[in-house]
């Protein structure tokens, strides 16, 4: 159904019943395959293992969610790969949500100074965001503080797998799909507005992936344009940490705040429309009981790490992101609009 290519190296396949076909790029010198997965994706990893059974394949089940994203887990993974005799021409496959593809990608980027990785994202967030673009890493105190850029040679997105996701995981991913629509695909926004959570994934996934691919292709190492993918993530990240909200929910709230700020600073005329689209996906547009001080503390801490200052992605219009320095007053107004005073 869909085949997208990032640069020369990364092939993204999007289709139904994809895992019954060839999973790995054809190569005659591959002897071993190491599959990394997580508890919720084991049934899909089994299909992958069966699909590559022509070579020596073994699998390792990582701890669930972000508990997988530690250097201790990475070390265990290196030792396991060394024990099984994985060599330079062998392949790692990450089967799972973003936490798995982040760890599998990082291990692949660094083991023997870099070997092939293939991703099979099994969450919607993984499919439209985490598995695309070659960012890999683990957490160290703050999120994703250690990592590297390493493109998968292939990403296989099986829409049948995504259709069967529990509603909460679908909603999480829809927040990132909506973000993609807002920064780069007005037609996708119209589709999400008319269908809400019942949206047709064979429309949503290729379009959202295409937005990310287009941005990454122009700015692989995040010198400028790639920052637009952080739409909703500045305030969103601070709310995620402070309120312990799921990432997708926090991004939704962050986009709501950014919309309000954009209305004020760059004349964004669709802030109300954006709020409706968020609500239509069953995602929140405000927080309850979150205090302003701790949110500002996280924002300032993030800012210290990023010499560009308190810069935020705003929208001039749907599909027209800009990155701007934003004053403390504007941030306060944005926070107030999502119930943080
Ligand atoms: N590298 C990047 O560019 C990038 C971008 C965005 C997010 N991320 C990272 O992605 C991670 C979040 O990823 P995520 O939300 O995909 O989730 P996740 O890997 O944390 O998994 C979420 C849950 O879904 C379960 N699960 C996975 N597949 C399933 C399936 N098919 N059916 C039922 N349950 C299933 C898992 O077991 C887990 O409990 C974060 O660590 C984030 O930092 C990375
Ligand atoms: Zn995100």
PDB file of C-alpha atoms and ligand atoms in Angstrom, residues 129 176 179 233 247 251, ligand 2:
ATOM      1  CA  UNK A 129       6.553   8.822  15.468  1.00  0.00           C
ATOM      2  CA  UNK A 176       0.961  12.531  17.503  1.00  0.00           C
ATOM      3  CA  UNK A 179       0.310  16.953  15.669  1.00  0.00           C
ATOM      4  CA  UNK A 233       5.909  19.185  23.404  1.00  0.00           C
ATOM      5  CA  UNK A 247       2.529  11.404  26.866  1.00  0.00           C
ATOM      6  CA  UNK A 251       0.976  16.649  24.092  1.00  0.00           C
TER       7      UNK A 251
HETATM    8 ZN1  LIG B   2       5.600  12.961  21.410  1.00  0.00          ZN
END
